[in-house]
Short mmCIF file of N, CA and C in Angstrom, two decimals:
data_model
loop_
_atom_site.label_atom_id
_atom_site.label_comp_id
_atom_site.label_asym_id
_atom_site.label_seq_id
_atom_site.Cartn_x
_atom_site.Cartn_y
_atom_site.Cartn_z
N MET A 253 94.09 41.34 -12.05
CA MET A 253 93.09 40.40 -12.70
C MET A 253 93.62 39.10 -12.77
N ILE A 254 92.97 37.90 -12.40
CA ILE A 254 93.52 36.62 -12.43
C ILE A 254 92.49 35.70 -13.18
N GLY A 255 93.10 34.83 -14.07
CA GLY A 255 92.31 33.90 -14.80
C GLY A 255 93.04 32.57 -14.64
N ILE A 256 92.15 31.46 -14.63
CA ILE A 256 92.68 30.05 -14.60
C ILE A 256 91.83 29.25 -15.49
N ASP A 257 92.54 28.25 -16.10
CA ASP A 257 91.87 27.22 -16.87
C ASP A 257 92.48 25.81 -16.63
N LEU A 258 91.70 24.87 -16.95
CA LEU A 258 92.01 23.35 -16.84
C LEU A 258 91.56 22.78 -17.99
N ILE A 259 92.39 21.93 -18.51
CA ILE A 259 91.98 21.02 -19.58
C ILE A 259 92.48 19.55 -19.47
N LYS A 260 91.65 18.69 -19.87
CA LYS A 260 92.08 17.22 -19.83
C LYS A 260 92.96 16.89 -21.04
N ILE A 261 94.09 16.46 -20.94
CA ILE A 261 95.09 16.33 -21.97
C ILE A 261 94.51 15.40 -23.12
N SER A 262 93.73 14.36 -22.70
CA SER A 262 93.21 13.55 -23.68
C SER A 262 92.21 14.32 -24.68
N ARG A 263 91.62 15.33 -24.29
CA ARG A 263 90.70 16.16 -25.06
C ARG A 263 91.67 16.75 -26.32
N MET A 264 92.78 17.30 -25.89
CA MET A 264 93.65 17.85 -26.93
C MET A 264 94.24 16.71 -27.85
N GLU A 265 94.47 15.60 -27.27
CA GLU A 265 95.02 14.47 -28.04
C GLU A 265 94.05 14.17 -29.14
N ARG A 266 92.65 13.98 -28.73
CA ARG A 266 91.64 13.61 -29.74
C ARG A 266 91.40 14.66 -30.79
N LEU A 267 91.53 16.00 -30.40
CA LEU A 267 91.37 17.08 -31.36
C LEU A 267 92.46 17.06 -32.45
N VAL A 268 93.73 16.70 -31.93
CA VAL A 268 94.94 16.74 -32.83
C VAL A 268 94.76 15.44 -33.75
N GLU A 269 94.29 14.42 -33.17
CA GLU A 269 94.25 13.10 -33.90
C GLU A 269 93.13 13.36 -35.05
N ARG A 270 92.07 14.00 -34.70
CA ARG A 270 90.94 14.23 -35.79
C ARG A 270 91.35 15.29 -36.91
N PHE A 271 91.86 16.44 -36.38
CA PHE A 271 92.08 17.54 -37.31
C PHE A 271 93.50 17.77 -37.66
N LYS A 272 94.46 17.12 -37.12
CA LYS A 272 95.88 17.31 -37.44
C LYS A 272 96.42 18.55 -37.05
N ASN A 273 97.33 19.09 -37.84
CA ASN A 273 97.78 20.47 -37.58
C ASN A 273 96.81 21.64 -37.53
N ARG A 274 95.75 21.43 -38.39
CA ARG A 274 94.67 22.47 -38.44
C ARG A 274 94.19 22.61 -37.00
N ALA A 275 94.12 21.65 -36.10
CA ALA A 275 93.69 21.81 -34.76
C ALA A 275 94.62 22.93 -33.97
N LEU A 276 95.79 22.73 -34.10
CA LEU A 276 96.72 23.56 -33.45
C LEU A 276 96.83 25.06 -34.16
N GLU A 277 96.72 25.06 -35.45
CA GLU A 277 96.62 26.36 -36.09
C GLU A 277 95.51 27.21 -35.73
N ARG A 278 94.36 26.61 -35.16
CA ARG A 278 93.20 27.31 -34.75
C ARG A 278 93.54 28.16 -33.59
N PHE A 279 94.42 27.78 -32.67
CA PHE A 279 94.75 28.57 -31.56
C PHE A 279 96.03 29.00 -31.34
N LEU A 280 97.09 28.51 -32.20
CA LEU A 280 98.47 28.77 -32.05
C LEU A 280 99.11 29.36 -33.24
N SER A 281 100.09 30.28 -33.16
CA SER A 281 100.83 30.84 -34.31
C SER A 281 101.84 29.69 -34.57
N GLN A 282 102.58 29.82 -35.76
CA GLN A 282 103.63 28.92 -36.16
C GLN A 282 104.71 28.88 -35.10
N SER A 283 105.06 29.98 -34.62
CA SER A 283 106.18 30.05 -33.53
C SER A 283 105.72 29.24 -32.36
N GLU A 284 104.43 29.23 -32.03
CA GLU A 284 104.03 28.58 -30.94
C GLU A 284 103.90 27.01 -31.22
N ILE A 285 103.54 26.66 -32.41
CA ILE A 285 103.50 25.37 -32.81
C ILE A 285 104.77 24.72 -32.71
N ASP A 286 105.79 25.49 -33.11
CA ASP A 286 107.25 24.98 -33.10
C ASP A 286 107.69 24.68 -31.67
N LEU A 287 107.08 25.08 -30.61
CA LEU A 287 107.47 24.94 -29.28
C LEU A 287 106.69 23.73 -28.75
N VAL A 288 105.57 23.28 -29.43
CA VAL A 288 104.77 22.11 -28.82
C VAL A 288 105.59 20.75 -29.19
N LYS A 289 105.82 20.19 -28.01
CA LYS A 289 106.52 18.79 -28.07
C LYS A 289 105.51 17.76 -28.15
N ASN A 290 104.26 17.83 -27.57
CA ASN A 290 103.36 16.75 -27.33
C ASN A 290 101.96 17.29 -27.09
N HIS A 291 100.98 16.43 -26.72
CA HIS A 291 99.70 16.90 -26.47
C HIS A 291 99.68 17.51 -25.08
N LYS A 292 100.55 17.20 -24.17
CA LYS A 292 100.73 17.83 -22.94
C LYS A 292 100.98 19.32 -23.17
N THR A 293 102.02 19.66 -23.90
CA THR A 293 102.39 21.00 -24.13
C THR A 293 101.27 21.82 -24.77
N ALA A 294 100.70 21.14 -25.84
CA ALA A 294 99.57 21.91 -26.49
C ALA A 294 98.37 22.19 -25.53
N SER A 295 98.09 21.21 -24.60
CA SER A 295 97.04 21.40 -23.70
C SER A 295 97.39 22.55 -22.75
N GLY A 296 98.61 22.62 -22.29
CA GLY A 296 99.05 23.80 -21.49
C GLY A 296 98.95 25.11 -22.12
N PHE A 297 99.27 25.19 -23.49
CA PHE A 297 99.06 26.44 -24.26
C PHE A 297 97.68 26.81 -24.37
N TRP A 298 96.80 25.81 -24.66
CA TRP A 298 95.31 26.06 -24.66
C TRP A 298 94.80 26.66 -23.46
N ALA A 299 95.17 26.04 -22.30
CA ALA A 299 94.77 26.51 -20.81
C ALA A 299 95.29 28.00 -20.59
N ALA A 300 96.50 28.29 -21.11
CA ALA A 300 97.21 29.53 -20.86
C ALA A 300 96.39 30.59 -21.56
N LYS A 301 95.93 30.38 -22.78
CA LYS A 301 95.14 31.29 -23.62
C LYS A 301 93.73 31.51 -22.98
N GLU A 302 93.18 30.42 -22.59
CA GLU A 302 91.85 30.52 -22.01
C GLU A 302 91.92 31.28 -20.67
N ALA A 303 92.99 30.94 -19.91
CA ALA A 303 93.16 31.73 -18.67
C ALA A 303 93.34 33.21 -18.83
N CYS A 304 94.04 33.64 -19.86
CA CYS A 304 94.39 34.96 -20.20
C CYS A 304 93.02 35.67 -20.45
N SER A 305 92.29 34.98 -21.43
CA SER A 305 90.92 35.73 -21.74
C SER A 305 90.03 35.89 -20.55
N LYS A 306 90.07 34.94 -19.68
CA LYS A 306 89.30 35.02 -18.45
C LYS A 306 89.79 36.25 -17.49
N ALA A 307 91.14 36.26 -17.49
CA ALA A 307 91.69 37.36 -16.67
C ALA A 307 91.35 38.77 -17.17
N LEU A 308 91.21 38.77 -18.66
CA LEU A 308 90.75 40.01 -19.22
C LEU A 308 89.23 40.24 -19.01
N GLY A 309 88.55 39.25 -18.64
CA GLY A 309 87.18 39.27 -18.16
C GLY A 309 86.24 39.21 -19.50
N VAL A 310 86.81 38.66 -20.53
CA VAL A 310 85.95 38.67 -21.83
C VAL A 310 85.83 37.30 -22.64
N GLY A 311 86.70 36.37 -22.20
CA GLY A 311 86.60 35.07 -22.83
C GLY A 311 87.17 35.16 -24.17
N ILE A 312 87.35 34.04 -24.96
CA ILE A 312 87.64 34.03 -26.19
C ILE A 312 86.49 34.42 -27.07
N GLY A 313 86.73 35.42 -27.91
CA GLY A 313 85.62 35.87 -28.81
C GLY A 313 86.10 37.12 -29.61
N ALA A 314 85.12 38.07 -29.85
CA ALA A 314 85.41 39.03 -30.69
C ALA A 314 86.38 40.18 -29.99
N GLU A 315 86.31 40.27 -28.78
CA GLU A 315 87.25 41.25 -28.05
C GLU A 315 88.47 40.76 -27.84
N CYS A 316 88.70 39.42 -27.87
CA CYS A 316 89.98 38.93 -27.69
C CYS A 316 90.09 37.46 -28.29
N GLY A 317 90.89 37.24 -29.29
CA GLY A 317 91.00 35.94 -29.94
C GLY A 317 92.18 35.20 -29.61
N PHE A 318 92.24 33.92 -29.80
CA PHE A 318 93.49 33.19 -29.61
C PHE A 318 94.64 33.67 -30.13
N HIS A 319 94.63 34.34 -31.29
CA HIS A 319 95.87 34.80 -32.04
C HIS A 319 96.33 36.31 -31.45
N ASP A 320 95.50 36.90 -30.49
CA ASP A 320 95.88 38.10 -29.84
C ASP A 320 96.72 37.79 -28.77
N MET A 321 97.11 36.62 -28.52
CA MET A 321 97.99 36.14 -27.36
C MET A 321 98.99 35.22 -27.87
N VAL A 322 100.32 35.42 -27.70
CA VAL A 322 101.39 34.71 -27.98
C VAL A 322 102.21 34.09 -27.02
N ILE A 323 102.43 32.82 -27.02
CA ILE A 323 103.23 32.17 -25.89
C ILE A 323 104.66 32.06 -26.48
N TYR A 324 105.60 32.38 -25.71
CA TYR A 324 106.97 32.07 -26.06
C TYR A 324 107.66 31.62 -24.67
N LYS A 325 108.93 31.25 -24.90
CA LYS A 325 109.74 30.73 -23.82
C LYS A 325 110.97 31.59 -23.54
N THR A 326 111.37 31.72 -22.29
CA THR A 326 112.59 32.47 -21.96
C THR A 326 113.74 31.47 -22.30
N PRO A 327 114.93 31.99 -22.22
CA PRO A 327 116.21 31.15 -22.37
C PRO A 327 116.23 29.99 -21.40
N THR A 328 115.60 30.19 -20.25
CA THR A 328 115.67 29.03 -19.25
C THR A 328 114.34 28.11 -19.43
N GLY A 329 113.56 28.49 -20.40
CA GLY A 329 112.33 27.50 -20.66
C GLY A 329 111.08 27.92 -20.00
N ALA A 330 111.14 29.10 -19.24
CA ALA A 330 109.84 29.53 -18.68
C ALA A 330 108.96 30.10 -19.61
N PRO A 331 107.57 29.70 -19.57
CA PRO A 331 106.62 30.23 -20.55
C PRO A 331 106.34 31.73 -20.13
N LYS A 332 106.15 32.56 -21.19
CA LYS A 332 105.69 33.89 -21.15
C LYS A 332 104.62 34.14 -22.19
N LEU A 333 103.78 35.20 -21.82
CA LEU A 333 102.77 35.58 -22.73
C LEU A 333 102.79 36.95 -23.27
N GLN A 334 102.78 37.19 -24.56
CA GLN A 334 102.72 38.55 -25.13
C GLN A 334 101.35 38.74 -25.77
N LEU A 335 100.91 39.95 -25.58
CA LEU A 335 99.60 40.29 -26.26
C LEU A 335 99.86 41.30 -27.34
N THR A 336 98.83 41.28 -28.27
CA THR A 336 99.02 42.30 -29.32
C THR A 336 98.82 43.70 -28.78
N GLN A 337 99.41 44.68 -29.48
CA GLN A 337 99.16 46.02 -29.08
C GLN A 337 97.69 46.44 -28.83
N LYS A 338 96.90 45.97 -29.79
CA LYS A 338 95.43 46.29 -29.67
C LYS A 338 94.86 45.82 -28.35
N ILE A 339 95.30 44.71 -27.79
CA ILE A 339 94.75 44.15 -26.41
C ILE A 339 95.36 44.93 -25.33
N VAL A 340 96.67 45.23 -25.45
CA VAL A 340 97.46 45.96 -24.42
C VAL A 340 96.82 47.31 -24.26
N GLU A 341 96.42 48.00 -25.30
CA GLU A 341 95.93 49.32 -25.25
C GLU A 341 94.43 49.31 -24.84
N LYS A 342 93.70 48.38 -25.36
CA LYS A 342 92.17 48.24 -25.10
C LYS A 342 91.95 47.94 -23.54
N PHE A 343 92.79 47.14 -22.97
CA PHE A 343 92.64 46.86 -21.60
C PHE A 343 93.58 47.45 -20.59
N ALA A 344 94.37 48.48 -21.12
CA ALA A 344 95.43 49.25 -20.40
C ALA A 344 96.27 48.26 -19.51
N ILE A 345 96.88 47.33 -20.10
CA ILE A 345 97.69 46.35 -19.34
C ILE A 345 99.08 46.89 -19.15
N SER A 346 99.58 46.71 -18.12
CA SER A 346 100.96 47.19 -17.71
C SER A 346 101.96 45.93 -17.46
N ASP A 347 101.41 44.76 -17.11
CA ASP A 347 102.20 43.63 -16.86
C ASP A 347 101.35 42.39 -16.98
N ILE A 348 101.98 41.15 -17.25
CA ILE A 348 101.18 40.10 -17.35
C ILE A 348 102.25 38.75 -17.00
N SER A 349 101.64 37.91 -16.24
CA SER A 349 102.42 36.72 -15.66
C SER A 349 101.69 35.48 -15.95
N LEU A 350 102.39 34.42 -16.31
CA LEU A 350 101.77 33.07 -16.72
C LEU A 350 102.48 32.07 -15.99
N SER A 351 101.67 31.04 -15.59
CA SER A 351 102.25 29.79 -14.86
C SER A 351 101.35 28.59 -15.46
N ILE A 352 102.14 27.68 -16.04
CA ILE A 352 101.56 26.52 -16.64
C ILE A 352 102.05 25.27 -15.82
N THR A 353 101.11 24.44 -15.58
CA THR A 353 101.59 23.16 -14.86
C THR A 353 100.88 21.95 -15.42
N HIS A 354 101.31 20.69 -15.28
CA HIS A 354 100.68 19.56 -15.65
C HIS A 354 100.70 18.42 -14.56
N ASP A 355 99.48 17.75 -14.41
CA ASP A 355 99.58 16.86 -13.35
C ASP A 355 98.67 15.66 -13.83
N GLY A 356 99.22 14.52 -14.04
CA GLY A 356 98.43 13.45 -14.52
C GLY A 356 97.69 13.55 -15.84
N GLU A 357 96.45 13.66 -15.89
CA GLU A 357 95.64 13.82 -17.05
C GLU A 357 95.33 15.29 -17.47
N TYR A 358 95.84 16.17 -16.62
CA TYR A 358 95.39 17.48 -16.82
C TYR A 358 96.43 18.54 -17.02
N ALA A 359 96.21 19.71 -17.63
CA ALA A 359 97.07 20.83 -17.84
C ALA A 359 96.40 22.00 -17.23
N ILE A 360 97.05 22.76 -16.42
CA ILE A 360 96.44 23.93 -15.75
C ILE A 360 97.29 25.09 -16.06
N ALA A 361 96.57 26.22 -16.22
CA ALA A 361 97.25 27.60 -16.44
C ALA A 361 96.63 28.66 -15.60
N VAL A 362 97.56 29.56 -15.02
CA VAL A 362 97.09 30.69 -14.29
C VAL A 362 97.71 32.04 -15.00
N VAL A 363 96.92 32.90 -15.28
CA VAL A 363 97.33 34.23 -15.74
C VAL A 363 97.00 35.35 -14.81
N ALA A 364 98.12 36.13 -14.48
CA ALA A 364 97.67 37.29 -13.64
C ALA A 364 98.05 38.62 -14.53
N ILE A 365 97.13 39.63 -14.53
CA ILE A 365 97.31 40.81 -15.32
C ILE A 365 97.07 42.10 -14.50
N SER A 366 98.14 42.94 -14.59
CA SER A 366 98.15 44.29 -13.89
C SER A 366 97.69 45.33 -15.03
N LYS A 367 96.81 46.23 -14.53
CA LYS A 367 96.38 47.27 -15.44
C LYS A 367 97.06 48.59 -15.01
N ARG A 368 97.20 49.45 -16.02
CA ARG A 368 97.83 50.86 -15.73
C ARG A 368 96.70 51.60 -14.77
N ALA A 369 97.20 52.38 -14.04
CA ALA A 369 96.15 53.18 -13.10
C ALA A 369 95.45 54.24 -14.04
#
Protein backbone atom coordinates (compact mmCIF):
# COMPACT_ATOMS: atom_id res chain seq x y z
CA MET A 1 0.00 0.00 0.00
CA ILE A 2 1.29 3.46 -0.89
CA GLY A 3 0.42 6.91 0.40
CA ILE A 4 1.64 10.34 -0.70
CA ASP A 5 1.16 13.83 0.68
CA LEU A 6 2.19 17.35 -0.29
CA ILE A 7 2.18 20.47 1.89
CA LYS A 8 3.09 24.07 1.15
CA ILE A 9 5.84 25.02 3.62
CA SER A 10 4.35 28.49 4.19
CA ARG A 11 1.22 26.81 5.58
CA MET A 12 3.31 25.20 8.34
CA GLU A 13 5.15 28.46 8.92
CA ARG A 14 1.86 30.32 9.52
CA LEU A 15 0.61 27.54 11.81
CA VAL A 16 3.72 27.69 14.00
CA GLU A 17 3.75 31.50 14.04
CA ARG A 18 0.16 31.52 15.25
CA PHE A 19 0.19 28.64 17.75
CA LYS A 20 3.92 28.35 18.59
CA ASN A 21 5.07 24.99 19.96
CA ARG A 22 1.44 23.86 20.48
CA ALA A 23 1.16 23.55 16.70
CA LEU A 24 4.01 21.04 16.60
CA GLU A 25 2.78 19.18 19.69
CA ARG A 26 -0.51 18.55 17.89
CA PHE A 27 1.16 16.13 15.48
CA LEU A 28 4.68 15.45 16.81
CA SER A 29 6.14 13.80 19.91
CA GLN A 30 8.88 15.58 21.85
CA SER A 31 11.55 13.38 20.26
CA GLU A 32 10.26 14.44 16.83
CA ILE A 33 10.12 18.12 17.80
CA ASP A 34 13.78 17.81 18.83
CA LEU A 35 14.57 16.80 15.21
CA VAL A 36 12.74 19.77 13.66
CA LYS A 37 15.25 22.31 12.39
CA ASN A 38 12.82 24.67 10.65
CA HIS A 39 9.41 24.95 8.98
CA LYS A 40 10.69 22.89 6.07
CA THR A 41 11.47 19.92 8.34
CA ALA A 42 8.16 20.25 10.19
CA SER A 43 6.32 20.29 6.86
CA GLY A 44 8.07 17.11 5.75
CA PHE A 45 7.10 15.39 9.01
CA TRP A 46 3.46 16.46 8.56
CA ALA A 47 3.45 15.13 5.00
CA ALA A 48 5.02 11.85 6.18
CA LYS A 49 2.30 11.22 8.74
CA GLU A 50 -0.47 12.14 6.32
CA ALA A 51 1.07 9.86 3.66
CA CYS A 52 1.26 7.00 6.17
CA SER A 53 -2.39 7.35 7.15
CA LYS A 54 -3.33 7.34 3.46
CA ALA A 55 -1.25 4.20 2.86
CA LEU A 56 -3.20 2.57 5.70
CA GLY A 57 -6.40 3.60 3.91
CA VAL A 58 -7.90 5.42 6.89
CA GLY A 59 -6.54 8.98 7.00
CA ILE A 60 -5.89 10.75 10.29
CA GLY A 61 -8.71 10.07 12.72
CA ALA A 62 -10.03 7.53 15.20
CA GLU A 63 -8.31 4.53 13.59
CA CYS A 64 -4.89 6.17 13.31
CA GLY A 65 -3.81 9.41 14.96
CA PHE A 66 -0.73 11.55 14.49
CA HIS A 67 0.83 10.14 17.66
CA ASP A 68 0.44 6.52 16.44
CA MET A 69 3.35 7.30 14.08
CA VAL A 70 6.82 8.38 15.18
CA ILE A 71 9.49 9.70 12.84
CA TYR A 72 13.13 9.17 13.74
CA LYS A 73 16.42 9.39 11.88
CA THR A 74 19.08 6.76 11.20
CA PRO A 75 22.71 7.55 12.09
CA THR A 76 23.17 8.71 8.49
CA GLY A 77 20.16 11.06 8.73
CA ALA A 78 17.60 9.07 6.73
CA PRO A 79 14.03 9.46 8.01
CA LYS A 80 12.28 6.35 9.32
CA LEU A 81 8.77 5.76 10.58
CA GLN A 82 7.78 3.63 13.55
CA LEU A 83 4.16 2.74 14.25
CA THR A 84 2.59 1.88 17.58
CA GLN A 85 2.07 -1.81 18.28
CA LYS A 86 -1.69 -1.18 18.11
CA ILE A 87 -1.40 0.01 14.49
CA VAL A 88 1.06 -2.73 13.49
CA GLU A 89 -1.32 -5.41 14.78
CA LYS A 90 -4.54 -3.82 13.54
CA PHE A 91 -3.26 -3.47 9.96
CA ALA A 92 -0.97 -6.56 9.97
CA ILE A 93 2.07 -4.51 8.95
CA SER A 94 5.32 -6.29 8.18
CA ASP A 95 7.41 -3.42 6.79
CA ILE A 96 7.22 0.34 6.21
CA SER A 97 9.34 2.71 4.10
CA LEU A 98 9.40 6.51 4.10
CA SER A 99 10.80 9.10 1.73
CA ILE A 100 10.59 12.86 2.32
CA THR A 101 11.70 15.54 -0.13
CA HIS A 102 11.49 19.31 -0.38
CA ASP A 103 11.36 21.43 -3.51
CA GLY A 104 10.90 25.17 -3.45
CA GLU A 105 7.77 25.96 -1.48
CA TYR A 106 6.68 22.34 -0.97
CA ALA A 107 7.44 19.27 1.13
CA ILE A 108 6.41 15.87 -0.18
CA ALA A 109 6.41 12.45 1.48
CA VAL A 110 5.74 8.94 0.23
CA VAL A 111 5.09 5.93 2.47
CA ALA A 112 5.02 2.30 1.32
CA ILE A 113 3.59 -0.34 3.64
CA SER A 114 3.80 -4.11 3.31
CA LYS A 115 1.26 -6.31 5.07
CA ARG A 116 1.74 -9.78 6.45
CA ALA A 117 0.15 -12.48 4.32
